[in-house]
Amino acid sequence: MSTKIRLDNLNIHFGANHAVKDVSMEVAENSVTAIIGPSGCGKSTVLRSINRMHDMTPSARVTGCIMLDDTDIYSRSVDPVAIRRRVGMVFQKPNPFPAMSIHDNVIAGYKLNGVLKKGDADEIVESSLKRVALWDEVKDRLKRSAMELSGGQQQRLCIARTIAVKPEVILMDEPASALDPISTLKIEELIEELKERYTIIIVTHNMQQAARVSDVTAFFYLGEMIEMGETRKIFTNPEKKQTEDYITGRFG
Amino acid sequence: MDKTATRKNGDGIFRALTMLFAFSILIILLIMAGEMVWESLPSLRKFGWGFITGSDWDAVQGSFAALPYLYGSIVSSILAILLATPLSVGTALFITELAPHKVGVVTASLVELLAAIPSVIYGLWGILVMTPWLQTTIEPFLIKHLGFLPFFQGAPYGVSMLAAVFILMIMIIPIITSITKEVLLAVPQSQKEAAFALGATRWEMIRMAVIPYGRSGILGAVILGLGRAIGETMAVTMVIGNTPQISLSLLSPAYTMPSVIANEFAEATSKLHTASLMEIGLILLVVTLVINFMARLLLWSVTRRWKGGTP
Amino acid sequence: MTLRSLVMRRATNLSATLLMGLATLMVLLPLGIIFYHIIKMGFSSINPGFFTSIPKPPGEAGGGMANGMAGSAVMIGMASLVGVPVGIFGAIYLTEYGGGRLATAIRFSADVLSGIPSIITGMVAYTLLVVPMKGFSALAGSFALALIMIPIVLRTTEEQLKMVPVSLREASLALGVPLWRTSLKVTLRSALTGVITGILLAVARVAGETAPLLFTALGNQFWSNKLTEPMAALPLQIFNFAIAPYEDWHRLAWGGALVLVVLMFTLSLAARWLGRSKH
């Protein structure tokens, strides 16, 4: 498998706070990479740097290099908007647009950009919702508000919204932490299916989840990447003591 | 690549555009201040400090001095504040501490209604209803019973300093009341409960817990009311009698800074006359800026303390 | 504690309570009286002609304030055309990019600007527009009103924009929507009712403004259809008619006051209703 994303000596500062320290890692195409670690370890911060969400925070400073295929995404000539088209994101709390219907939420990426041919909409909505296994549950109420859905349905809607714009990479920031166990299971099954088409990086504090869904796991602690490797190996035979302490529940 | 470039430009243009609009506010303020100073220069040069110490205002002779207007503005505003403050604080306490919730809400929105009435309507009511009433009832009464005091001597004109004080009082009560209300609502419940737990009556609780906490905020509200009173134009112009004199008697007509501007600015022909009115405007501007600044500082320190002090 | 002191304390409490109630009554009393007069005098002078004809010369009964109402509408409309976009876009700048010192300076300026007596705004509009254009004009009046609207719209809009959850903006940005589209189509769109509320309040505020029009729009006894000429405005007419010594004009002034008050309350009720339906 080829490398989709490469982080090289990534450092992220918020003002005087050095949140992410010298992180280097490679993510293979069509794989699921889980980032685990105790809260405050910088895992979400790393994730958000991969589609330049830190651009919105004036105090944030990102140094080092992140390559997406052959593009240095922090290069001056690169438009962050173009990067975010290629690298989608699913957030911790489901965040559908409250003023839009279910139908319009799925095609929000097109609508907000003002680029959508009339005939295409329904097709995109149907295929996206089918791919997240939400179609049968909502096909009779596409015009209703997205806020009427349950939390788990909202999160799947948000995933549908993300894949509707055909990204190459999907970043997931604790996508199931606000959901009940059954919804969580559905999201995990979905991740398994999505990896056939997309490269997925998921941040989670739930180690079982990481073990279930990911091919590769990276363990972060205090802003540093301690260890990264095949998920099975990390969870059964980690090399570093800190990793072992964490996965066996001795701290964090 | 081409498309990317336009997108990037979109954000750049948007940023520049919004910045331009935001920046224009700063520019407007600077232009306003600069313009006021610039246009006052002839008067500033010619009269110097004499402008605020002299009393002679004569467009024909070309000699201008603003003391009577300063006097009228200061006296009318301060007296109005003195009358309005206890009423406003009392009403705010009634709304926040005393009245059942619904009564409090209704009272508060009625007070807001008072604030929404335009100045010119207060003036209309003042000149057509209040001043005739003052002239026939209140002023003769004051002359008869308190006429030995210098404040209540002379003939009952109706239009007078007294009328201006009353109308200003009515107009600034809503401002002081609603800000005081906000300040009082921000007093932590725990403070009040602590006082009640010590066996305090409601009034003692207010004195022990509410007033000390709200003091500087209430002062801020009062000062804001003062700023509003000093800048108030239409209603005062319509009831104060517009006579540039300094008289101890509240029954005599007087004049204020905004009123003289309102009455004479459009008709001022000589350059010096316009400049003198501009200088009065400049004084008014500086005074209101200082007052508003003080009030905001007080209110800001209050809200900040609470934000920092309570978890 | 002796019984006597307890009685004293209760008495103090009671009298303080009574004083607070009395203060409230004294505050609300003028409101009642003023409304009584506006409604009584206003209704007796309003008839269909009031809305269709212009004022008659003193001594002649009848006449109306049609030109004043039209003039006010024109000038408020033009002031909004300038004041609303400047206020809204300024607020967007403050929320999207406003961390720095420039933003602080702009916020401070807006606060200062809203505290400046409106008569001074009128003087500045006079020197900036009336003098160079060599004449009083509706344009100058609208400009003065716009200056008053800007800080009100700016601060209310900024407050509303700040209340939009960050998660919505991030959702849009993560979909590859540029910041400017996100600002307009997600952030501003979500805050729209609140923003409209702010605009209504700003309009209500300037609709009653008289002082800034005294030496800009000046007023006009007749119809005017040029923006470069003096124009009548409702509050100006109320002022001029109230201080005139003619009964008929006083009657017109009361009618105008009623119209103005009804307009204000309609606007603020609409604003409240909008604000409520949102939550």
PDB file of N, CA and C in Angstrom, chain A residues 83-167:
ATOM      1  N   ILE A  83      -7.513  21.844   0.379  1.00  0.00           N
ATOM      2  CA  ILE A  83      -7.110  20.724   1.237  1.00  0.00           C
ATOM      3  C   ILE A  83      -8.325  20.118   1.940  1.00  0.00           C
ATOM      4  N   ARG A  84      -9.204  21.013   2.449  1.00  0.00           N
ATOM      5  CA  ARG A  84     -10.361  20.502   3.187  1.00  0.00           C
ATOM      6  C   ARG A  84     -11.343  19.778   2.269  1.00  0.00           C
ATOM      7  N   ARG A  85     -11.302  20.089   0.972  1.00  0.00           N
ATOM      8  CA  ARG A  85     -12.128  19.322   0.037  1.00  0.00           C
ATOM      9  C   ARG A  85     -11.624  17.888  -0.035  1.00  0.00           C
ATOM     10  N   ARG A  86     -10.319  17.755   0.054  1.00  0.00           N
ATOM     11  CA  ARG A  86      -9.734  16.405  -0.077  1.00  0.00           C
ATOM     12  C   ARG A  86      -9.712  15.669   1.254  1.00  0.00           C
ATOM     13  N   VAL A  87      -9.669  16.439   2.348  1.00  0.00           N
ATOM     14  CA  VAL A  87      -9.593  15.830   3.673  1.00  0.00           C
ATOM     15  C   VAL A  87     -10.819  16.259   4.473  1.00  0.00           C
ATOM     16  N   GLY A  88     -11.801  15.390   4.581  1.00  0.00           N
ATOM     17  CA  GLY A  88     -13.021  15.716   5.308  1.00  0.00           C
ATOM     18  C   GLY A  88     -12.875  15.442   6.792  1.00  0.00           C
ATOM     19  N   MET A  89     -13.855  15.910   7.563  1.00  0.00           N
ATOM     20  CA  MET A  89     -13.735  15.732   9.007  1.00  0.00           C
ATOM     21  C   MET A  89     -15.088  15.460   9.634  1.00  0.00           C
ATOM     22  N   VAL A  90     -15.087  14.513  10.573  1.00  0.00           N
ATOM     23  CA  VAL A  90     -16.286  14.224  11.361  1.00  0.00           C
ATOM     24  C   VAL A  90     -15.960  14.552  12.810  1.00  0.00           C
ATOM     25  N   PHE A  91     -16.866  15.278  13.459  1.00  0.00           N
ATOM     26  CA  PHE A  91     -16.529  15.837  14.757  1.00  0.00           C
ATOM     27  C   PHE A  91     -17.077  14.999  15.905  1.00  0.00           C
ATOM     28  N   GLN A  92     -16.629  15.354  17.093  1.00  0.00           N
ATOM     29  CA  GLN A  92     -17.001  14.605  18.289  1.00  0.00           C
ATOM     30  C   GLN A  92     -18.509  14.627  18.513  1.00  0.00           C
ATOM     31  N   LYS A  93     -19.065  15.848  18.522  1.00  0.00           N
ATOM     32  CA  LYS A  93     -20.513  15.943  18.661  1.00  0.00           C
ATOM     33  C   LYS A  93     -21.123  16.083  17.272  1.00  0.00           C
ATOM     34  N   PRO A  94     -22.187  15.350  16.999  1.00  0.00           N
ATOM     35  CA  PRO A  94     -22.834  15.497  15.692  1.00  0.00           C
ATOM     36  C   PRO A  94     -23.217  16.955  15.476  1.00  0.00           C
ATOM     37  N   ASN A  95     -22.875  17.516  14.325  1.00  0.00           N
ATOM     38  CA  ASN A  95     -23.177  18.935  14.092  1.00  0.00           C
ATOM     39  C   ASN A  95     -23.846  19.169  12.745  1.00  0.00           C
ATOM     40  N   PRO A  96     -25.032  18.576  12.546  1.00  0.00           N
ATOM     41  CA  PRO A  96     -25.767  18.901  11.319  1.00  0.00           C
ATOM     42  C   PRO A  96     -26.168  20.372  11.337  1.00  0.00           C
ATOM     43  N   PHE A  97     -26.409  20.952  10.152  1.00  0.00           N
ATOM     44  CA  PHE A  97     -26.843  22.358  10.107  1.00  0.00           C
ATOM     45  C   PHE A  97     -28.314  22.426  10.500  1.00  0.00           C
ATOM     46  N   PRO A  98     -28.604  23.116  11.598  1.00  0.00           N
ATOM     47  CA  PRO A  98     -29.959  23.053  12.153  1.00  0.00           C
ATOM     48  C   PRO A  98     -31.018  23.667  11.235  1.00  0.00           C
ATOM     49  N   ALA A  99     -30.614  24.625  10.403  1.00  0.00           N
ATOM     50  CA  ALA A  99     -31.611  25.289   9.558  1.00  0.00           C
ATOM     51  C   ALA A  99     -31.904  24.495   8.283  1.00  0.00           C
ATOM     52  N   MET A 100     -31.179  23.383   8.078  1.00  0.00           N
ATOM     53  CA  MET A 100     -31.349  22.634   6.826  1.00  0.00           C
ATOM     54  C   MET A 100     -32.083  21.320   7.078  1.00  0.00           C
ATOM     55  N   SER A 101     -32.731  20.820   6.029  1.00  0.00           N
ATOM     56  CA  SER A 101     -33.387  19.517   6.104  1.00  0.00           C
ATOM     57  C   SER A 101     -32.336  18.414   6.020  1.00  0.00           C
ATOM     58  N   ILE A 102     -32.779  17.191   6.247  1.00  0.00           N
ATOM     59  CA  ILE A 102     -31.877  16.041   6.113  1.00  0.00           C
ATOM     60  C   ILE A 102     -31.270  16.026   4.707  1.00  0.00           C
ATOM     61  N   HIS A 103     -32.140  16.164   3.736  1.00  0.00           N
ATOM     62  CA  HIS A 103     -31.730  16.189   2.330  1.00  0.00           C
ATOM     63  C   HIS A 103     -30.645  17.240   2.093  1.00  0.00           C
ATOM     64  N   ASP A 104     -30.919  18.465   2.578  1.00  0.00           N
ATOM     65  CA  ASP A 104     -29.982  19.560   2.311  1.00  0.00           C
ATOM     66  C   ASP A 104     -28.687  19.413   3.101  1.00  0.00           C
ATOM     67  N   ASN A 105     -28.763  18.755   4.252  1.00  0.00           N
ATOM     68  CA  ASN A 105     -27.542  18.541   5.013  1.00  0.00           C
ATOM     69  C   ASN A 105     -26.562  17.664   4.243  1.00  0.00           C
ATOM     70  N   VAL A 106     -27.092  16.655   3.559  1.00  0.00           N
ATOM     71  CA  VAL A 106     -26.200  15.742   2.839  1.00  0.00           C
ATOM     72  C   VAL A 106     -25.455  16.505   1.752  1.00  0.00           C
ATOM     73  N   ILE A 107     -26.156  17.394   1.062  1.00  0.00           N
ATOM     74  CA  ILE A 107     -25.506  18.105  -0.036  1.00  0.00           C
ATOM     75  C   ILE A 107     -25.015  19.487   0.397  1.00  0.00           C
ATOM     76  N   ALA A 108     -24.870  19.674   1.721  1.00  0.00           N
ATOM     77  CA  ALA A 108     -24.476  20.994   2.238  1.00  0.00           C
ATOM     78  C   ALA A 108     -23.183  21.485   1.608  1.00  0.00           C
ATOM     79  N   GLY A 109     -22.231  20.558   1.416  1.00  0.00           N
ATOM     80  CA  GLY A 109     -20.949  20.957   0.857  1.00  0.00           C
ATOM     81  C   GLY A 109     -21.102  21.585  -0.519  1.00  0.00           C
ATOM     82  N   TYR A 110     -22.060  21.065  -1.299  1.00  0.00           N
ATOM     83  CA  TYR A 110     -22.306  21.633  -2.635  1.00  0.00           C
ATOM     84  C   TYR A 110     -23.109  22.927  -2.530  1.00  0.00           C
ATOM     85  N   LYS A 111     -24.164  22.844  -1.688  1.00  0.00           N
ATOM     86  CA  LYS A 111     -25.050  24.002  -1.564  1.00  0.00           C
ATOM     87  C   LYS A 111     -24.296  25.234  -1.087  1.00  0.00           C
ATOM     88  N   LEU A 112     -23.479  25.049  -0.034  1.00  0.00           N
ATOM     89  CA  LEU A 112     -22.782  26.199   0.541  1.00  0.00           C
ATOM     90  C   LEU A 112     -21.773  26.764  -0.448  1.00  0.00           C
ATOM     91  N   ASN A 113     -21.253  25.884  -1.316  1.00  0.00           N
ATOM     92  CA  ASN A 113     -20.313  26.378  -2.308  1.00  0.00           C
ATOM     93  C   ASN A 113     -21.007  26.884  -3.555  1.00  0.00           C
ATOM     94  N   GLY A 114     -22.332  26.685  -3.599  1.00  0.00           N
ATOM     95  CA  GLY A 114     -23.093  27.171  -4.738  1.00  0.00           C
ATOM     96  C   GLY A 114     -22.762  26.436  -6.027  1.00  0.00           C
ATOM     97  N   VAL A 115     -22.348  25.168  -5.926  1.00  0.00           N
ATOM     98  CA  VAL A 115     -22.058  24.402  -7.139  1.00  0.00           C
ATOM     99  C   VAL A 115     -22.860  23.112  -7.124  1.00  0.00           C
ATOM    100  N   LEU A 116     -24.021  23.105  -7.682  1.00  0.00           N
ATOM    101  CA  LEU A 116     -24.805  21.888  -7.703  1.00  0.00           C
ATOM    102  C   LEU A 116     -25.771  21.944  -8.874  1.00  0.00           C
ATOM    103  N   LYS A 117     -25.719  20.904  -9.697  1.00  0.00           N
ATOM    104  CA  LYS A 117     -26.696  20.836 -10.786  1.00  0.00           C
ATOM    105  C   LYS A 117     -27.960  20.220 -10.232  1.00  0.00           C
ATOM    106  N   LYS A 118     -29.072  20.715 -10.671  1.00  0.00           N
ATOM    107  CA  LYS A 118     -30.333  20.333 -10.070  1.00  0.00           C
ATOM    108  C   LYS A 118     -30.560  18.828 -10.051  1.00  0.00           C
ATOM    109  N   GLY A 119     -30.297  18.198 -11.174  1.00  0.00           N
ATOM    110  CA  GLY A 119     -30.574  16.780 -11.280  1.00  0.00           C
ATOM    111  C   GLY A 119     -29.699  15.908 -10.392  1.00  0.00           C
ATOM    112  N   ASP A 120     -28.496  16.407 -10.074  1.00  0.00           N
ATOM    113  CA  ASP A 120     -27.535  15.588  -9.341  1.00  0.00           C
ATOM    114  C   ASP A 120     -27.905  15.385  -7.882  1.00  0.00           C
ATOM    115  N   ALA A 121     -28.613  16.368  -7.303  1.00  0.00           N
ATOM    116  CA  ALA A 121     -28.806  16.397  -5.860  1.00  0.00           C
ATOM    117  C   ALA A 121     -29.371  15.085  -5.327  1.00  0.00           C
ATOM    118  N   ASP A 122     -30.519  14.663  -5.881  1.00  0.00           N
ATOM    119  CA  ASP A 122     -31.192  13.496  -5.317  1.00  0.00           C
ATOM    120  C   ASP A 122     -30.317  12.256  -5.375  1.00  0.00           C
ATOM    121  N   GLU A 123     -29.578  12.145  -6.468  1.00  0.00           N
ATOM    122  CA  GLU A 123     -28.714  10.986  -6.610  1.00  0.00           C
ATOM    123  C   GLU A 123     -27.618  10.972  -5.544  1.00  0.00           C
ATOM    124  N   ILE A 124     -27.003  12.149  -5.338  1.00  0.00           N
ATOM    125  CA  ILE A 124     -25.946  12.232  -4.326  1.00  0.00           C
ATOM    126  C   ILE A 124     -26.513  11.907  -2.955  1.00  0.00           C
ATOM    127  N   VAL A 125     -27.700  12.463  -2.664  1.00  0.00           N
ATOM    128  CA  VAL A 125     -28.305  12.244  -1.351  1.00  0.00           C
ATOM    129  C   VAL A 125     -28.548  10.753  -1.136  1.00  0.00           C
ATOM    130  N   GLU A 126     -29.144  10.116  -2.149  1.00  0.00           N
ATOM    131  CA  GLU A 126     -29.481   8.709  -1.970  1.00  0.00           C
ATOM    132  C   GLU A 126     -28.228   7.841  -1.794  1.00  0.00           C
ATOM    133  N   SER A 127     -27.248   8.055  -2.665  1.00  0.00           N
ATOM    134  CA  SER A 127     -26.074   7.180  -2.581  1.00  0.00           C
ATOM    135  C   SER A 127     -25.293   7.429  -1.290  1.00  0.00           C
ATOM    136  N   SER A 128     -25.202   8.687  -0.868  1.00  0.00           N
ATOM    137  CA  SER A 128     -24.457   8.986   0.357  1.00  0.00           C
ATOM    138  C   SER A 128     -25.159   8.390   1.574  1.00  0.00           C
ATOM    139  N   LEU A 129     -26.466   8.547   1.615  1.00  0.00           N
ATOM    140  CA  LEU A 129     -27.195   8.024   2.765  1.00  0.00           C
ATOM    141  C   LEU A 129     -27.179   6.499   2.781  1.00  0.00           C
ATOM    142  N   LYS A 130     -27.201   5.880   1.582  1.00  0.00           N
ATOM    143  CA  LYS A 130     -27.125   4.421   1.537  1.00  0.00           C
ATOM    144  C   LYS A 130     -25.783   3.948   2.064  1.00  0.00           C
ATOM    145  N   ARG A 131     -24.748   4.694   1.709  1.00  0.00           N
ATOM    146  CA  ARG A 131     -23.419   4.258   2.119  1.00  0.00           C
ATOM    147  C   ARG A 131     -23.246   4.318   3.646  1.00  0.00           C
ATOM    148  N   VAL A 132     -23.968   5.214   4.320  1.00  0.00           N
ATOM    149  CA  VAL A 132     -23.862   5.250   5.777  1.00  0.00           C
ATOM    150  C   VAL A 132     -25.020   4.485   6.422  1.00  0.00           C
ATOM    151  N   ALA A 133     -25.765   3.728   5.609  1.00  0.00           N
ATOM    152  CA  ALA A 133     -26.856   2.887   6.096  1.00  0.00           C
ATOM    153  C   ALA A 133     -27.936   3.689   6.806  1.00  0.00           C
ATOM    154  N   LEU A 134     -28.199   4.887   6.284  1.00  0.00           N
ATOM    155  CA  LEU A 134     -29.219   5.725   6.905  1.00  0.00           C
ATOM    156  C   LEU A 134     -30.443   5.869   5.997  1.00  0.00           C
ATOM    157  N   TRP A 135     -30.258   5.451   4.743  1.00  0.00           N
ATOM    158  CA  TRP A 135     -31.285   5.709   3.733  1.00  0.00           C
ATOM    159  C   TRP A 135     -32.651   5.148   4.146  1.00  0.00           C
ATOM    160  N   ASP A 136     -32.671   3.888   4.557  1.00  0.00           N
ATOM    161  CA  ASP A 136     -33.958   3.269   4.879  1.00  0.00           C
ATOM    162  C   ASP A 136     -34.639   3.947   6.064  1.00  0.00           C
ATOM    163  N   GLU A 137     -33.828   4.485   6.966  1.00  0.00           N
ATOM    164  CA  GLU A 137     -34.414   5.106   8.150  1.00  0.00           C
ATOM    165  C   GLU A 137     -34.996   6.491   7.857  1.00  0.00           C
ATOM    166  N   VAL A 138     -34.481   7.177   6.853  1.00  0.00           N
ATOM    167  CA  VAL A 138     -34.902   8.579   6.661  1.00  0.00           C
ATOM    168  C   VAL A 138     -35.524   8.867   5.293  1.00  0.00           C
ATOM    169  N   LYS A 139     -35.636   7.840   4.414  1.00  0.00           N
ATOM    170  CA  LYS A 139     -36.027   8.170   3.039  1.00  0.00           C
ATOM    171  C   LYS A 139     -37.422   8.784   2.954  1.00  0.00           C
ATOM    172  N   ASP A 140     -38.256   8.540   3.993  1.00  0.00           N
ATOM    173  CA  ASP A 140     -39.608   9.108   3.954  1.00  0.00           C
ATOM    174  C   ASP A 140     -39.686  10.510   4.552  1.00  0.00           C
ATOM    175  N   ARG A 141     -38.621  10.969   5.117  1.00  0.00           N
ATOM    176  CA  ARG A 141     -38.687  12.300   5.757  1.00  0.00           C
ATOM    177  C   ARG A 141     -37.450  13.138   5.429  1.00  0.00           C
ATOM    178  N   LEU A 142     -37.062  13.097   4.164  1.00  0.00           N
ATOM    179  CA  LEU A 142     -35.860  13.826   3.752  1.00  0.00           C
ATOM    180  C   LEU A 142     -36.010  15.331   3.912  1.00  0.00           C
ATOM    181  N   LYS A 143     -37.263  15.803   3.857  1.00  0.00           N
ATOM    182  CA  LYS A 143     -37.463  17.253   3.923  1.00  0.00           C
ATOM    183  C   LYS A 143     -37.612  17.752   5.354  1.00  0.00           C
ATOM    184  N   ARG A 144     -37.590  16.794   6.304  1.00  0.00           N
ATOM    185  CA  ARG A 144     -37.737  17.223   7.700  1.00  0.00           C
ATOM    186  C   ARG A 144     -36.398  17.723   8.227  1.00  0.00           C
ATOM    187  N   SER A 145     -36.469  18.417   9.371  1.00  0.00           N
ATOM    188  CA  SER A 145     -35.244  18.977   9.939  1.00  0.00           C
ATOM    189  C   SER A 145     -34.318  17.873  10.432  1.00  0.00           C
ATOM    190  N   ALA A 146     -33.035  18.095  10.216  1.00  0.00           N
ATOM    191  CA  ALA A 146     -32.040  17.118  10.659  1.00  0.00           C
ATOM    192  C   ALA A 146     -32.006  17.009  12.178  1.00  0.00           C
ATOM    193  N   MET A 147     -32.539  18.019  12.847  1.00  0.00           N
ATOM    194  CA  MET A 147     -32.483  18.005  14.304  1.00  0.00           C
ATOM    195  C   MET A 147     -33.461  16.996  14.906  1.00  0.00           C
ATOM    196  N   GLU A 148     -34.377  16.466  14.068  1.00  0.00           N
ATOM    197  CA  GLU A 148     -35.331  15.483  14.590  1.00  0.00           C
ATOM    198  C   GLU A 148     -34.704  14.094  14.740  1.00  0.00           C
ATOM    199  N   LEU A 149     -33.537  13.893  14.138  1.00  0.00           N
ATOM    200  CA  LEU A 149     -32.900  12.583  14.193  1.00  0.00           C
ATOM    201  C   LEU A 149     -32.264  12.339  15.558  1.00  0.00           C
ATOM    202  N   SER A 150     -32.037  11.051  15.862  1.00  0.00           N
ATOM    203  CA  SER A 150     -31.339  10.726  17.105  1.00  0.00           C
ATOM    204  C   SER A 150     -29.864  11.082  16.946  1.00  0.00           C
ATOM    205  N   GLY A 151     -29.149  11.051  18.067  1.00  0.00           N
ATOM    206  CA  GLY A 151     -27.735  11.414  18.042  1.00  0.00           C
ATOM    207  C   GLY A 151     -26.941  10.547  17.075  1.00  0.00           C
ATOM    208  N   GLY A 152     -27.194   9.222  17.131  1.00  0.00           N
ATOM    209  CA  GLY A 152     -26.464   8.313  16.257  1.00  0.00           C
ATOM    210  C   GLY A 152     -26.785   8.550  14.790  1.00  0.00           C
ATOM    211  N   GLN A 153     -28.076   8.817  14.523  1.00  0.00           N
ATOM    212  CA  GLN A 153     -28.474   9.106  13.136  1.00  0.00           C
ATOM    213  C   GLN A 153     -27.842  10.404  12.658  1.00  0.00           C
ATOM    214  N   GLN A 154     -27.808  11.403  13.563  1.00  0.00           N
ATOM    215  CA  GLN A 154     -27.197  12.688  13.196  1.00  0.00           C
ATOM    216  C   GLN A 154     -25.727  12.482  12.828  1.00  0.00           C
ATOM    217  N   GLN A 155     -25.040  11.641  13.607  1.00  0.00           N
ATOM    218  CA  GLN A 155     -23.625  11.448  13.333  1.00  0.00           C
ATOM    219  C   GLN A 155     -23.433  10.732  11.983  1.00  0.00           C
ATOM    220  N   ARG A 156     -24.304   9.774  11.685  1.00  0.00           N
ATOM    221  CA  ARG A 156     -24.186   9.122  10.382  1.00  0.00           C
ATOM    222  C   ARG A 156     -24.521  10.101   9.260  1.00  0.00           C
ATOM    223  N   LEU A 157     -25.474  11.001   9.540  1.00  0.00           N
ATOM    224  CA  LEU A 157     -25.786  12.042   8.557  1.00  0.00           C
ATOM    225  C   LEU A 157     -24.550  12.911   8.303  1.00  0.00           C
ATOM    226  N   CYS A 158     -23.835  13.220   9.386  1.00  0.00           N
ATOM    227  CA  CYS A 158     -22.636  14.054   9.236  1.00  0.00           C
ATOM    228  C   CYS A 158     -21.569  13.320   8.421  1.00  0.00           C
ATOM    229  N   ILE A 159     -21.506  11.994   8.602  1.00  0.00           N
ATOM    230  CA  ILE A 159     -20.550  11.228   7.797  1.00  0.00           C
ATOM    231  C   ILE A 159     -20.986  11.227   6.327  1.00  0.00           C
ATOM    232  N   ALA A 160     -22.309  11.079   6.112  1.00  0.00           N
ATOM    233  CA  ALA A 160     -22.830  11.131   4.744  1.00  0.00           C
ATOM    234  C   ALA A 160     -22.513  12.469   4.096  1.00  0.00           C
ATOM    235  N   ARG A 161     -22.658  13.536   4.885  1.00  0.00           N
ATOM    236  CA  ARG A 161     -22.369  14.874   4.394  1.00  0.00           C
ATOM    237  C   ARG A 161     -20.897  14.981   3.985  1.00  0.00           C
ATOM    238  N   THR A 162     -20.037  14.326   4.785  1.00  0.00           N
ATOM    239  CA  THR A 162     -18.605  14.390   4.505  1.00  0.00           C
ATOM    240  C   THR A 162     -18.250  13.608   3.237  1.00  0.00           C
ATOM    241  N   ILE A 163     -18.826  12.383   3.104  1.00  0.00           N
ATOM    242  CA  ILE A 163     -18.444  11.588   1.927  1.00  0.00           C
ATOM    243  C   ILE A 163     -19.130  12.083   0.667  1.00  0.00           C
ATOM    244  N   ALA A 164     -20.217  12.866   0.826  1.00  0.00           N
ATOM    245  CA  ALA A 164     -20.922  13.371  -0.352  1.00  0.00           C
ATOM    246  C   ALA A 164     -20.021  14.246  -1.210  1.00  0.00           C
ATOM    247  N   VAL A 165     -19.069  14.937  -0.595  1.00  0.00           N
ATOM    248  CA  VAL A 165     -18.192  15.818  -1.378  1.00  0.00           C
ATOM    249  C   VAL A 165     -16.961  15.070  -1.883  1.00  0.00           C
ATOM    250  N   LYS A 166     -16.973  13.726  -1.731  1.00  0.00           N
ATOM    251  CA  LYS A 166     -15.926  12.862  -2.281  1.00  0.00           C
ATOM    252  C   LYS A 166     -14.516  13.245  -1.846  1.00  0.00           C
ATOM    253  N   PRO A 167     -14.270  13.150  -0.543  1.00  0.00           N
ATOM    254  CA  PRO A 167     -12.902  13.416  -0.083  1.00  0.00           C
ATOM    255  C   PRO A 167     -12.035  12.184  -0.306  1.00  0.00           C
TER     256      PRO A 167
END
